mmCIF file of C-alpha atoms in Angstrom:
data_model
loop_
_atom_site.group_PDB
_atom_site.id
_atom_site.type_symbol
_atom_site.label_atom_id
_atom_site.label_comp_id
_atom_site.label_asym_id
_atom_site.label_seq_id
_atom_site.Cartn_x
_atom_site.Cartn_y
_atom_site.Cartn_z
ATOM 1 C CA MET A 125 92.974 302.795 43.586
ATOM 2 C CA SER A 126 92.442 305.102 46.321
ATOM 3 C CA GLY A 127 89.566 303.716 49.230
ATOM 4 C CA GLN A 128 89.244 300.540 47.494
ATOM 5 C CA PRO A 129 90.602 297.591 49.903
ATOM 6 C CA MET A 130 93.598 295.713 49.059
ATOM 7 C CA ILE A 131 93.032 292.023 48.082
ATOM 8 C CA LEU A 132 95.688 289.703 48.495
ATOM 9 C CA GLU A 133 94.475 286.345 46.595
ATOM 10 C CA VAL A 134 96.485 283.371 47.455
ATOM 11 C CA GLU A 135 98.184 281.813 44.419
ATOM 12 C CA PRO A 136 101.511 280.637 43.674
ATOM 13 C CA LEU A 137 104.107 283.547 42.094
ATOM 14 C CA ALA A 138 107.340 282.369 39.680
ATOM 15 C CA ASN A 139 109.523 284.197 38.014
ATOM 16 C CA ARG A 140 112.960 282.468 36.490
ATOM 17 C CA PHE A 141 114.542 281.871 39.727
ATOM 18 C CA VAL A 142 111.972 280.450 42.202
ATOM 19 C CA ARG A 143 108.510 279.930 42.385
ATOM 20 C CA LEU A 144 106.252 280.733 45.715
ATOM 21 C CA GLU A 145 103.895 278.080 46.762
ATOM 22 C CA PRO A 146 101.190 278.273 49.379
ATOM 23 C CA PHE A 147 101.348 275.865 51.751
ATOM 24 C CA GLU A 148 98.810 273.037 51.202
ATOM 25 C CA ALA A 149 99.531 269.809 52.918
ATOM 26 C CA GLY A 150 101.245 267.957 50.282
ATOM 27 C CA LEU A 151 103.939 270.665 50.727
ATOM 28 C CA GLU A 152 104.544 270.107 54.679
ATOM 29 C CA ALA A 153 106.959 266.959 54.103
ATOM 30 C CA GLU A 154 109.443 269.363 51.583
ATOM 31 C CA VAL A 155 109.153 272.485 54.096
ATOM 32 C CA ARG A 156 110.061 270.595 56.862
ATOM 33 C CA ALA A 157 113.050 269.326 55.186
ATOM 34 C CA ALA A 158 114.165 272.530 54.294
ATOM 35 C CA LEU A 159 113.217 273.948 57.361
ATOM 36 C CA ASP A 160 115.346 271.340 59.566
ATOM 37 C CA CYS A 161 118.763 273.178 59.911
ATOM 38 C CA ASP A 162 120.620 275.557 61.180
ATOM 39 C CA GLN A 163 119.667 275.817 64.724
ATOM 40 C CA ASP A 164 121.819 278.821 65.292
ATOM 41 C CA ALA A 165 120.235 280.803 62.979
ATOM 42 C CA TRP A 166 116.782 279.847 64.411
ATOM 43 C CA ASP A 167 117.968 280.761 67.801
ATOM 44 C CA ILE A 168 116.837 284.327 67.417
ATOM 45 C CA MET A 169 113.515 284.246 65.525
ATOM 46 C CA VAL A 170 110.618 284.725 67.393
ATOM 47 C CA GLY A 171 109.507 281.016 66.760
ATOM 48 C CA ALA A 172 111.160 278.084 65.389
ATOM 49 C CA ALA A 173 110.509 275.732 62.717
ATOM 50 C CA TYR A 174 113.311 273.211 62.799
ATOM 51 C CA GLY A 175 113.055 269.747 64.196
ATOM 52 C CA GLU A 176 110.335 269.072 67.148
ATOM 53 C CA HIS A 177 109.282 272.893 66.622
ATOM 54 C CA PHE A 178 107.915 272.287 62.841
ATOM 55 C CA ASP A 179 104.527 270.620 63.414
ATOM 56 C CA GLY A 180 103.216 273.187 66.363
ATOM 57 C CA TRP A 181 104.484 276.105 63.751
ATOM 58 C CA TRP A 182 103.429 274.256 60.384
ATOM 59 C CA ARG A 183 99.692 274.339 62.128
ATOM 60 C CA SER A 184 99.657 277.965 63.428
ATOM 61 C CA ALA A 185 100.789 279.334 59.703
ATOM 62 C CA LEU A 186 97.973 276.789 57.885
ATOM 63 C CA ALA A 187 95.596 278.602 60.895
ATOM 64 C CA ALA A 188 96.741 282.238 60.150
ATOM 65 C CA MET A 189 96.017 281.681 56.400
ATOM 66 C CA ALA A 190 92.468 280.310 57.280
ATOM 67 C CA GLU A 191 92.151 283.440 58.916
ATOM 68 C CA GLY A 192 93.204 285.580 56.037
ATOM 69 C CA SER A 193 96.331 287.122 58.290
ATOM 70 C CA ARG A 194 98.985 285.741 56.281
ATOM 71 C CA ILE A 195 99.871 283.955 53.127
ATOM 72 C CA PRO A 196 103.014 281.525 53.779
ATOM 73 C CA TYR A 197 105.128 280.092 51.095
ATOM 74 C CA ALA A 198 107.222 277.667 50.078
ATOM 75 C CA VAL A 199 110.208 278.819 48.003
ATOM 76 C CA ARG A 200 110.805 276.407 45.208
ATOM 77 C CA ARG A 201 114.535 276.983 43.739
ATOM 78 C CA LEU A 202 113.561 276.450 39.819
ATOM 79 C CA SER A 203 117.374 275.425 38.845
ATOM 80 C CA ASP A 204 117.169 272.494 40.534
ATOM 81 C CA GLY A 205 113.567 272.345 42.110
ATOM 82 C CA VAL A 206 114.409 271.931 45.404
ATOM 83 C CA VAL A 207 112.103 273.943 48.115
ATOM 84 C CA VAL A 208 115.248 275.647 50.066
ATOM 85 C CA GLY A 209 113.167 277.929 52.273
ATOM 86 C CA THR A 210 109.918 279.500 53.691
ATOM 87 C CA THR A 211 108.281 282.953 53.559
ATOM 88 C CA SER A 212 105.150 284.770 54.009
ATOM 89 C CA LEU A 213 102.741 288.056 53.706
ATOM 90 C CA TYR A 214 101.555 288.899 57.009
ATOM 91 C CA GLU A 215 100.116 291.132 59.374
ATOM 92 C CA ILE A 216 97.825 291.814 56.519
ATOM 93 C CA LYS A 217 95.348 294.466 57.040
ATOM 94 C CA PRO A 218 93.261 294.683 53.858
ATOM 95 C CA ALA A 219 91.306 297.954 55.198
ATOM 96 C CA TYR A 220 94.625 299.697 55.905
ATOM 97 C CA ARG A 221 96.401 298.289 52.758
ATOM 98 C CA ARG A 222 99.548 296.978 54.805
ATOM 99 C CA CYS A 223 101.335 293.694 55.275
ATOM 100 C CA GLU A 224 104.120 292.753 56.517
ATOM 101 C CA ILE A 225 106.959 290.282 54.479
ATOM 102 C CA GLY A 226 108.300 288.148 56.782
ATOM 103 C CA SER A 227 108.875 284.242 58.820
ATOM 104 C CA THR A 228 111.648 283.814 56.035
ATOM 105 C CA PHE A 229 114.243 281.475 56.550
ATOM 106 C CA TYR A 230 116.436 279.618 53.653
ATOM 107 C CA ARG A 231 118.854 277.316 54.004
ATOM 108 C CA PRO A 232 122.626 277.788 54.263
ATOM 109 C CA GLU A 233 122.941 277.463 50.852
ATOM 110 C CA ALA A 234 120.567 279.026 48.941
ATOM 111 C CA ARG A 235 121.771 282.775 51.001
ATOM 112 C CA GLY A 236 123.592 285.107 49.081
ATOM 113 C CA GLY A 237 122.045 284.407 45.497
ATOM 114 C CA PRO A 238 119.720 285.261 43.524
ATOM 115 C CA VAL A 239 116.948 283.361 45.984
ATOM 116 C CA ASN A 240 115.756 286.092 48.436
ATOM 117 C CA PRO A 241 116.030 289.145 45.981
ATOM 118 C CA ALA A 242 114.123 287.349 43.169
ATOM 119 C CA THR A 243 111.405 286.163 46.575
ATOM 120 C CA LYS A 244 111.124 289.530 47.366
ATOM 121 C CA ARG A 245 110.487 290.761 44.115
ATOM 122 C CA LEU A 246 107.753 288.232 43.762
ATOM 123 C CA LEU A 247 106.384 289.446 47.372
ATOM 124 C CA LEU A 248 106.012 292.991 46.419
ATOM 125 C CA GLU A 249 104.793 292.975 42.863
ATOM 126 C CA HIS A 250 101.809 290.838 44.507
ATOM 127 C CA ALA A 251 101.450 293.061 47.234
ATOM 128 C CA PHE A 252 101.521 296.323 45.161
ATOM 129 C CA ASN A 253 99.425 294.907 42.388
ATOM 130 C CA ALA A 254 96.398 294.001 45.344
ATOM 131 C CA GLY A 255 96.173 297.386 46.151
ATOM 132 C CA ALA A 256 98.798 297.753 48.969
ATOM 133 C CA VAL A 257 100.416 301.262 49.960
ATOM 134 C CA ARG A 258 102.865 300.461 52.234
ATOM 135 C CA VAL A 259 105.066 297.044 52.377
ATOM 136 C CA GLU A 260 106.686 296.089 55.898
ATOM 137 C CA ILE A 261 109.726 294.529 56.685
ATOM 138 C CA ILE A 262 111.107 293.809 60.540
ATOM 139 C CA THR A 263 113.949 292.205 61.541
ATOM 140 C CA ASP A 264 116.146 291.992 65.303
ATOM 141 C CA ALA A 265 118.099 295.050 65.817
ATOM 142 C CA ILE A 266 120.313 292.176 67.003
ATOM 143 C CA ASN A 267 120.628 291.349 63.006
ATOM 144 C CA PRO A 268 123.140 293.770 61.028
ATOM 145 C CA GLY A 269 123.271 291.122 58.072
ATOM 146 C CA SER A 270 120.083 290.910 57.934
ATOM 147 C CA GLN A 271 118.935 294.753 58.218
ATOM 148 C CA ALA A 272 121.612 294.859 55.528
ATOM 149 C CA ALA A 273 119.791 292.766 53.565
ATOM 150 C CA ILE A 274 116.537 294.927 53.639
ATOM 151 C CA ARG A 275 117.988 297.951 53.184
ATOM 152 C CA LYS A 276 120.173 296.632 50.222
ATOM 153 C CA LEU A 277 116.217 296.083 48.542
ATOM 154 C CA GLY A 278 115.732 299.790 48.849
ATOM 155 C CA ALA A 279 113.795 299.373 52.084
ATOM 156 C CA ARG A 280 113.457 303.531 54.213
ATOM 157 C CA ASP A 281 114.975 302.430 57.663
ATOM 158 C CA GLU A 282 112.129 303.827 60.046
ATOM 159 C CA GLY A 283 113.914 303.101 63.174
ATOM 160 C CA VAL A 284 113.857 300.854 66.556
ATOM 161 C CA LEU A 285 110.763 299.305 68.267
ATOM 162 C CA ARG A 286 111.672 298.625 72.120
ATOM 163 C CA LYS A 287 110.876 295.180 73.643
ATOM 164 C CA HIS A 288 108.782 294.673 70.749
ATOM 165 C CA LYS A 289 108.894 290.778 70.889
ATOM 166 C CA ILE A 290 109.995 287.883 72.450
ATOM 167 C CA THR A 291 112.136 285.360 71.238
ATOM 168 C CA TRP A 292 110.572 281.422 70.994
ATOM 169 C CA LYS A 293 113.870 281.337 73.537
ATOM 170 C CA GLY A 294 112.920 283.985 76.278
ATOM 171 C CA ARG A 295 114.882 286.659 75.116
ATOM 172 C CA VAL A 296 112.915 290.341 74.650
ATOM 173 C CA ARG A 297 113.743 292.008 71.127
ATOM 174 C CA ASP A 298 113.917 295.038 69.742
ATOM 175 C CA THR A 299 112.416 295.167 66.172
ATOM 176 C CA ALA A 300 114.078 297.618 63.445
ATOM 177 C CA GLN A 301 111.636 298.639 61.251
ATOM 178 C CA PHE A 302 111.843 299.270 57.037
ATOM 179 C CA ALA A 303 108.855 300.229 54.916
ATOM 180 C CA ILE A 304 108.740 299.953 51.077
ATOM 181 C CA LEU A 305 105.344 302.940 49.741
ATOM 182 C CA ASP A 306 103.583 302.303 47.001
ATOM 183 C CA GLU A 307 105.268 305.655 45.146
ATOM 184 C CA ASP A 308 108.649 303.860 46.280
ATOM 185 C CA TRP A 309 107.891 300.541 44.634
ATOM 186 C CA PRO A 310 108.989 302.034 41.013
ATOM 187 C CA ASP A 311 112.647 302.237 42.047
ATOM 188 C CA VAL A 312 112.582 299.287 44.325
ATOM 189 C CA ARG A 313 111.177 297.432 41.168
ATOM 190 C CA GLY A 314 114.246 298.781 39.062
ATOM 191 C CA ARG A 315 117.100 298.109 41.667
ATOM 192 C CA LEU A 316 115.373 294.206 42.237
ATOM 193 C CA ASP A 317 115.712 293.630 38.050
ATOM 194 C CA ALA A 318 119.267 295.180 37.754
ATOM 195 C CA ARG A 319 120.341 293.107 40.389
ATOM 196 C CA LEU A 320 118.808 290.119 39.239
ATOM 197 C CA ALA A 321 119.809 290.415 35.429
ATOM 198 C CA ALA A 322 123.109 289.911 36.835
ATOM 199 C CA PHE A 323 122.170 286.449 37.517
#
């Protein structure tokens, strides 16, 4: 694989818990309904997608998908068929065989169960099968819960990027950065499979 670019196909991804569906016009209403809640959680995010903020966010996600820098997904919980959130592969850099997992939001009732680990399992497998050598996961340095969830995946803590982003409310944020490398993936995959087997 060395020297070959990473090629991430835009396609649905599924396991027994979730189906990740790339954004398209037919999903807009379901995604809007999934994200229109929990304003407090949105307040610390870089961008907001609830209420009146949704339309601009949706257009931006589709534009980034069209230019190849992002694949935004609706996260459909298979136990009831409901779209419970969104996630993305983004900052896609084929020449460097690198991308990020992020722009993730789940409805409160979908947090803490199999949805997030099942989603991360699919995204990581998709990236590494496509030739990635590095997948980054970043979060706000003031969000310990998110950082704990990322560490639980087996991602390596790489430190804090100071004054890295500005939230939609104007706060200059520090970013906690994590990464999983291709050589880490077998161990991370085993951890995720063990966690998911418990559900």
